């Protein structure tokens, strides 16, 4: 309406039709072509709401399908299920898939009852396989959400929540480290947090963490483990909490320090070694583990929404 015929120049009636159809046509064919017209097309609110409904429906279908696969997950069908999920990454938006896989795994694994080691290892092995085959952002998306959950639980008084959700979150971090999705520095961050407050509940979580990952830390970084042990021993000596659980934890630390696996209570290294072997068979890439390990601090994960995700490339 505002342009004169002279301004319209060389445009044909057909071109004007296309422009008006696209809400004023901010670009003509010469500058952007039909693709630009499609990008700039005005979508009326009633059509937009239909699009939103379709997107919501697709996400619900995606979640149902991913949940169905994860519900059936076991060591024997790990290859089949991870392959189907990989294919879904190619057929859907990566962000939608990352969000859905994370949501389904957290729902399955962060529960009021503490998970068995096998259950936790199988689910983290699935994540480790996708992390290796699809890309690092799969693991990064999950650990950011898991760190957020753990941060929420640690803020709950007096016992970090009523159930064992906090323990489950710690256990998942243990196995993400054991399977080399995350670097041991993130596990140290969690240990330091727990040593800092050192309540009876912290001691319980430290025992869980050291039992499940202490020997792996010893193999990877003996110097840091020695520093952690000294911190814990110093805190225990100064603390009034010298109950049986604290002594139990100190015995576990002594066993880890002297590499005496048999003295670590309820610890069976054969399950983890077996799962690592299965994972090596599943992961096709021959590169070293540390190439894909995520070195992100717990604080960075908690502040990602405010300070950005420096670990995401592109």
Tab-separated table of C-alpha atoms in Angstrom:
chain	number	residue	atom	x	y	z
A	1	UNK	CA	0.000	0.000	0.000
A	2	UNK	CA	2.863	2.400	0.856
A	3	UNK	CA	4.925	1.652	-2.293
A	4	UNK	CA	4.143	3.403	-5.625
A	5	UNK	CA	4.088	1.616	-8.960
A	6	UNK	CA	7.445	3.203	-9.712
A	7	UNK	CA	8.927	1.686	-6.523
A	8	UNK	CA	7.418	-1.660	-7.456
A	9	UNK	CA	9.534	-1.443	-10.620
A	10	UNK	CA	10.173	-4.724	-12.298
A	11	UNK	CA	8.034	-6.850	-10.001
A	12	UNK	CA	5.241	-8.710	-11.740
A	13	UNK	CA	1.742	-9.136	-10.379
A	14	UNK	CA	2.716	-12.665	-9.491
A	15	UNK	CA	5.668	-11.434	-7.443
A	16	UNK	CA	3.438	-8.945	-5.618
A	17	UNK	CA	1.054	-11.806	-4.889
A	18	UNK	CA	3.882	-13.740	-3.287
A	19	UNK	CA	4.938	-10.722	-1.249
A	20	UNK	CA	1.483	-9.946	0.060
A	21	UNK	CA	0.995	-13.571	0.906
A	22	UNK	CA	4.111	-13.432	3.032
A	23	UNK	CA	2.966	-10.539	5.149
A	24	UNK	CA	4.667	-7.749	3.255
A	25	UNK	CA	7.495	-9.804	1.719
A	26	UNK	CA	10.639	-8.415	3.391
A	27	UNK	CA	12.879	-9.936	0.671
A	28	UNK	CA	12.298	-10.302	-3.057
A	29	UNK	CA	13.356	-13.269	-5.170
A	30	UNK	CA	16.571	-11.578	-6.273
A	31	UNK	CA	17.872	-10.977	-2.735
A	32	UNK	CA	16.705	-14.112	-1.003
A	33	UNK	CA	14.652	-16.374	-3.242
A	34	UNK	CA	11.683	-18.451	-2.216
A	35	UNK	CA	13.560	-19.918	0.792
A	36	UNK	CA	13.799	-16.462	2.334
A	37	UNK	CA	10.090	-15.871	1.681
A	38	UNK	CA	9.296	-19.090	3.508
A	39	UNK	CA	11.519	-18.117	6.422
A	40	UNK	CA	9.957	-14.702	6.797
A	41	UNK	CA	6.412	-15.837	6.317
A	42	UNK	CA	3.970	-14.416	8.860
A	43	UNK	CA	2.132	-17.128	10.754
A	44	UNK	CA	-1.286	-16.079	12.098
A	45	UNK	CA	-1.935	-16.899	15.793
A	46	UNK	CA	-4.606	-19.534	15.055
A	47	UNK	CA	-2.173	-21.409	12.782
A	48	UNK	CA	0.625	-20.961	15.310
A	49	UNK	CA	-1.417	-22.660	18.042
A	50	UNK	CA	-2.021	-25.613	15.701
A	51	UNK	CA	1.761	-25.821	15.110
A	52	UNK	CA	2.400	-25.740	18.879
A	53	UNK	CA	-0.128	-28.532	19.393
A	54	UNK	CA	1.586	-30.607	16.675
A	55	UNK	CA	5.019	-30.022	18.256
A	56	UNK	CA	3.654	-31.012	21.675
A	57	UNK	CA	2.104	-34.142	20.202
A	58	UNK	CA	5.396	-35.089	18.506
A	59	UNK	CA	7.315	-34.598	21.766
A	60	UNK	CA	4.812	-36.791	23.628
A	61	UNK	CA	5.230	-39.520	20.983
A	62	UNK	CA	9.013	-39.189	21.248
A	63	UNK	CA	8.933	-39.485	25.016
A	64	UNK	CA	6.639	-42.516	24.879
A	65	UNK	CA	8.963	-44.246	22.409
A	66	UNK	CA	12.150	-43.460	24.373
A	67	UNK	CA	10.478	-44.515	27.653
A	68	UNK	CA	9.412	-47.796	26.040
A	69	UNK	CA	12.999	-48.538	24.957
A	70	UNK	CA	14.529	-47.578	28.331
A	71	UNK	CA	11.939	-49.686	30.204
A	72	UNK	CA	13.177	-52.766	28.315
A	73	UNK	CA	16.870	-51.951	28.803
A	74	UNK	CA	19.212	-54.705	29.935
A	75	UNK	CA	22.782	-55.724	29.197
A	76	UNK	CA	21.638	-58.302	26.641
A	77	UNK	CA	19.687	-55.815	24.458
A	78	UNK	CA	21.945	-52.770	25.041
A	79	UNK	CA	23.247	-52.759	21.458
A	80	UNK	CA	19.760	-52.961	19.939
A	81	UNK	CA	18.300	-50.214	22.140
A	82	UNK	CA	21.270	-47.848	21.787
A	83	UNK	CA	21.153	-48.325	17.982
A	84	UNK	CA	17.426	-47.478	17.883
A	85	UNK	CA	18.020	-44.355	19.975
A	86	UNK	CA	20.925	-43.316	17.740
A	87	UNK	CA	18.622	-43.613	14.728
A	88	UNK	CA	16.061	-41.432	16.508
A	89	UNK	CA	18.761	-38.758	16.958
A	90	UNK	CA	19.107	-38.624	13.168
A	91	UNK	CA	15.341	-38.487	12.615
A	92	UNK	CA	14.502	-35.830	15.230
A	93	UNK	CA	15.843	-32.573	16.624
A	94	UNK	CA	18.977	-33.254	18.700
A	95	UNK	CA	17.794	-30.876	21.391
A	96	UNK	CA	14.430	-32.670	21.636
A	97	UNK	CA	16.226	-36.008	21.856
A	98	UNK	CA	18.712	-34.808	24.491
A	99	UNK	CA	15.862	-33.394	26.587
A	100	UNK	CA	13.755	-36.557	26.200
A	101	UNK	CA	16.582	-39.040	26.899
A	102	UNK	CA	17.622	-37.004	29.958
A	103	UNK	CA	14.070	-36.748	31.283
A	104	UNK	CA	13.414	-40.482	30.837
A	105	UNK	CA	16.734	-41.566	32.401
A	106	UNK	CA	16.307	-39.241	35.399
A	107	UNK	CA	12.756	-40.492	35.938
A	108	UNK	CA	13.967	-44.114	35.825
A	109	UNK	CA	17.115	-43.652	37.925
A	110	UNK	CA	16.478	-40.898	40.497
A	111	UNK	CA	13.988	-42.663	42.736
A	112	UNK	CA	13.033	-42.775	46.458
A	113	UNK	CA	14.662	-46.227	46.684
A	114	UNK	CA	18.404	-46.674	46.070
A	115	UNK	CA	19.143	-48.332	42.731
A	116	UNK	CA	21.031	-51.585	42.416
A	117	UNK	CA	24.562	-51.187	40.984
A	118	UNK	CA	23.642	-53.225	37.913
A	119	UNK	CA	20.577	-51.091	37.135
A	120	UNK	CA	22.536	-47.837	37.530
A	121	UNK	CA	25.466	-49.163	35.460
A	122	UNK	CA	23.231	-50.386	32.619
A	123	UNK	CA	21.461	-47.035	32.311
A	124	UNK	CA	24.698	-45.038	32.475
A	125	UNK	CA	26.228	-47.429	29.931
A	126	UNK	CA	23.398	-46.552	27.545
A	127	UNK	CA	24.181	-42.862	28.054
A	128	UNK	CA	27.935	-43.506	27.595
A	129	UNK	CA	27.240	-45.282	24.274
A	130	UNK	CA	25.107	-42.390	22.968
A	131	UNK	CA	27.724	-39.931	24.264
A	132	UNK	CA	30.391	-41.735	22.205
A	133	UNK	CA	28.353	-42.264	19.037
A	134	UNK	CA	26.075	-39.223	18.795
A	135	UNK	CA	28.276	-36.585	20.425
A	136	UNK	CA	29.534	-35.067	23.682
A	137	UNK	CA	26.459	-32.868	24.031
A	138	UNK	CA	24.424	-35.968	24.963
A	139	UNK	CA	26.459	-36.499	28.135
A	140	UNK	CA	26.776	-32.752	28.765
A	141	UNK	CA	22.991	-32.245	28.641
A	142	UNK	CA	22.416	-35.134	31.054
A	143	UNK	CA	25.085	-34.204	33.628
A	144	UNK	CA	23.878	-30.591	33.718
A	145	UNK	CA	20.345	-31.806	34.554
A	146	UNK	CA	21.719	-34.354	37.074
A	147	UNK	CA	23.873	-31.669	38.759
A	148	UNK	CA	20.771	-29.458	39.017
A	149	UNK	CA	18.888	-32.301	40.706
A	150	UNK	CA	21.750	-33.027	43.115
A	151	UNK	CA	22.038	-29.313	43.939
A	152	UNK	CA	18.304	-29.228	44.758
A	153	UNK	CA	18.563	-32.299	47.003
A	154	UNK	CA	21.612	-30.947	48.867
A	155	UNK	CA	19.644	-27.772	49.631
A	156	UNK	CA	16.835	-29.732	51.337
A	157	UNK	CA	16.904	-29.811	55.149
A	158	UNK	CA	17.717	-31.736	57.202
A	159	UNK	CA	18.539	-34.953	55.306
A	160	UNK	CA	18.679	-33.928	51.629
A	161	UNK	CA	15.132	-35.129	51.056
A	162	UNK	CA	12.982	-37.872	52.510
A	163	UNK	CA	13.894	-40.716	50.166
A	164	UNK	CA	17.086	-41.925	48.498
A	165	UNK	CA	16.921	-39.590	45.478
A	166	UNK	CA	20.099	-37.788	46.559
A	167	UNK	CA	21.934	-41.133	46.923
A	168	UNK	CA	20.750	-42.154	43.441
A	169	UNK	CA	22.103	-38.915	41.945
A	170	UNK	CA	25.494	-39.463	43.642
A	171	UNK	CA	25.557	-43.087	42.436
A	172	UNK	CA	24.870	-41.990	38.844
A	173	UNK	CA	27.785	-39.525	39.005
A	174	UNK	CA	29.972	-42.390	40.288
A	175	UNK	CA	29.125	-44.596	37.335
A	176	UNK	CA	29.384	-41.752	34.802
A	177	UNK	CA	32.940	-41.370	36.073
A	178	UNK	CA	33.594	-45.150	36.192
A	179	UNK	CA	32.512	-45.369	32.526
A	180	UNK	CA	34.652	-42.305	31.634
A	181	UNK	CA	31.826	-39.976	30.569
A	182	UNK	CA	33.001	-37.418	33.153
A	183	UNK	CA	36.447	-36.607	34.521
A	184	UNK	CA	37.333	-37.410	38.145
A	185	UNK	CA	37.586	-33.653	38.925
A	186	UNK	CA	33.755	-33.484	38.983
A	187	UNK	CA	33.650	-36.339	41.519
A	188	UNK	CA	36.212	-34.428	43.651
A	189	UNK	CA	33.926	-31.372	43.592
A	190	UNK	CA	31.083	-33.473	45.019
A	191	UNK	CA	33.384	-35.040	47.630
A	192	UNK	CA	34.577	-31.576	48.754
A	193	UNK	CA	30.975	-30.384	49.085
A	194	UNK	CA	30.122	-33.330	51.330
A	195	UNK	CA	33.339	-33.061	53.373
A	196	UNK	CA	32.604	-29.336	53.841
A	197	UNK	CA	29.379	-29.885	55.801
A	198	UNK	CA	30.216	-33.407	57.106
A	199	UNK	CA	26.879	-34.270	58.701
A	200	UNK	CA	25.885	-37.911	59.302
A	201	UNK	CA	24.075	-37.791	55.943
A	202	UNK	CA	27.203	-36.463	54.197
A	203	UNK	CA	29.208	-39.348	55.665
A	204	UNK	CA	26.629	-41.797	54.274
A	205	UNK	CA	26.934	-40.251	50.791
A	206	UNK	CA	30.752	-40.153	50.997
A	207	UNK	CA	30.754	-43.844	51.870
A	208	UNK	CA	28.539	-44.591	48.859
A	209	UNK	CA	30.791	-42.538	46.582
A	210	UNK	CA	34.089	-43.955	47.833
A	211	UNK	CA	32.790	-47.526	47.759
A	212	UNK	CA	31.706	-47.199	44.134
A	213	UNK	CA	34.497	-45.024	42.720
A	214	UNK	CA	37.344	-45.002	45.251
A	215	UNK	CA	39.396	-47.682	43.487
A	216	UNK	CA	38.907	-46.005	40.094
A	217	UNK	CA	40.089	-42.663	41.549
A	218	UNK	CA	43.107	-44.466	43.023
A	219	UNK	CA	44.022	-45.783	39.561
A	220	UNK	CA	43.474	-42.442	37.790
A	221	UNK	CA	44.784	-39.888	40.270
A	222	UNK	CA	46.417	-41.269	43.416
A	223	UNK	CA	47.758	-37.836	44.487
A	224	UNK	CA	44.269	-36.267	44.542
A	225	UNK	CA	42.886	-39.280	46.387
A	226	UNK	CA	45.575	-38.879	49.043
A	227	UNK	CA	44.576	-35.216	49.473
A	228	UNK	CA	40.872	-36.172	49.754
A	229	UNK	CA	41.662	-38.882	52.340
A	230	UNK	CA	43.605	-36.379	54.466
A	231	UNK	CA	40.694	-33.895	54.301
A	232	UNK	CA	38.195	-36.574	55.374
A	233	UNK	CA	40.428	-37.885	58.191
A	234	UNK	CA	41.029	-34.349	59.462
A	235	UNK	CA	37.304	-33.546	59.391
A	236	UNK	CA	36.433	-36.835	61.116
A	237	UNK	CA	38.989	-36.194	63.878
A	238	UNK	CA	37.584	-32.705	64.534
A	239	UNK	CA	33.943	-33.777	64.276
A	240	UNK	CA	31.693	-34.789	67.113
A	241	UNK	CA	30.104	-37.288	64.697
A	242	UNK	CA	32.258	-40.280	65.506
A	243	UNK	CA	29.559	-42.890	65.080
A	244	UNK	CA	29.817	-46.350	63.563
A	245	UNK	CA	29.111	-44.997	60.070
A	246	UNK	CA	32.074	-42.593	60.253
A	247	UNK	CA	34.370	-45.390	61.473
A	248	UNK	CA	33.007	-47.596	58.672
A	249	UNK	CA	33.887	-44.880	56.149
A	250	UNK	CA	37.397	-44.481	57.606
A	251	UNK	CA	37.907	-48.260	57.317
A	252	UNK	CA	36.787	-48.069	53.669
A	253	UNK	CA	39.252	-45.220	53.049
A	254	UNK	CA	42.063	-47.265	54.620
A	255	UNK	CA	41.182	-50.212	52.345
A	256	UNK	CA	41.206	-47.981	49.237
A	257	UNK	CA	44.502	-46.373	50.308
A	258	UNK	CA	46.215	-49.757	50.691
A	259	UNK	CA	44.519	-51.191	47.559
A	260	UNK	CA	42.851	-53.880	49.675
A	261	UNK	CA	39.692	-54.501	47.631
A	262	UNK	CA	38.473	-57.356	49.822
A	263	UNK	CA	38.167	-55.043	52.844
A	264	UNK	CA	35.802	-52.627	51.063
A	265	UNK	CA	32.312	-53.557	52.345
A	266	UNK	CA	29.782	-54.871	49.804
A	267	UNK	CA	32.128	-54.059	46.925
A	268	UNK	CA	32.295	-56.344	43.913
A	269	UNK	CA	34.773	-55.025	41.302
A	270	UNK	CA	33.910	-57.827	38.860
A	271	UNK	CA	30.554	-56.230	37.873
A	272	UNK	CA	32.153	-52.892	36.922
A	273	UNK	CA	35.009	-54.587	35.039
A	274	UNK	CA	32.505	-56.706	33.132
A	275	UNK	CA	30.362	-53.650	32.244
A	276	UNK	CA	33.436	-51.716	31.060
A	277	UNK	CA	34.323	-54.622	28.780
A	278	UNK	CA	30.765	-54.689	27.368
A	279	UNK	CA	30.925	-50.902	26.816
A	280	UNK	CA	34.240	-51.193	24.950
A	281	UNK	CA	32.530	-53.695	22.649
A	282	UNK	CA	29.593	-51.338	22.082
A	283	UNK	CA	31.626	-48.210	21.347
A	284	UNK	CA	32.866	-48.301	17.798
A	285	UNK	CA	35.388	-45.458	18.069
A	286	UNK	CA	38.926	-46.537	18.876
A	287	UNK	CA	40.033	-43.208	20.375
A	288	UNK	CA	41.247	-42.945	23.984
A	289	UNK	CA	38.668	-42.490	26.730
A	290	UNK	CA	39.924	-39.060	27.780
A	291	UNK	CA	39.077	-37.535	24.378
A	292	UNK	CA	35.370	-37.632	25.184
A	293	UNK	CA	35.530	-37.208	28.956
A	294	UNK	CA	33.759	-34.066	30.117
A	295	UNK	CA	35.938	-31.851	32.356
A	296	UNK	CA	33.300	-29.562	33.820
A	297	UNK	CA	33.139	-28.366	37.432
A	298	UNK	CA	30.036	-28.880	39.554
A	299	UNK	CA	29.775	-25.106	40.013
A	300	UNK	CA	29.856	-24.503	36.231
A	301	UNK	CA	27.061	-27.043	35.766
A	302	UNK	CA	24.913	-25.369	38.414
A	303	UNK	CA	25.495	-21.891	36.910
A	304	UNK	CA	25.135	-22.928	33.254
A	305	UNK	CA	21.811	-21.121	32.737
A	306	UNK	CA	23.306	-17.817	33.961
A	307	UNK	CA	26.889	-18.045	32.717
A	308	UNK	CA	26.505	-20.162	29.589
A	309	UNK	CA	27.700	-23.600	28.541
A	310	UNK	CA	31.339	-23.102	27.515
A	311	UNK	CA	31.671	-26.859	26.956
A	312	UNK	CA	29.155	-26.898	24.090
A	313	UNK	CA	30.979	-26.366	20.790
A	314	UNK	CA	29.119	-24.710	17.883
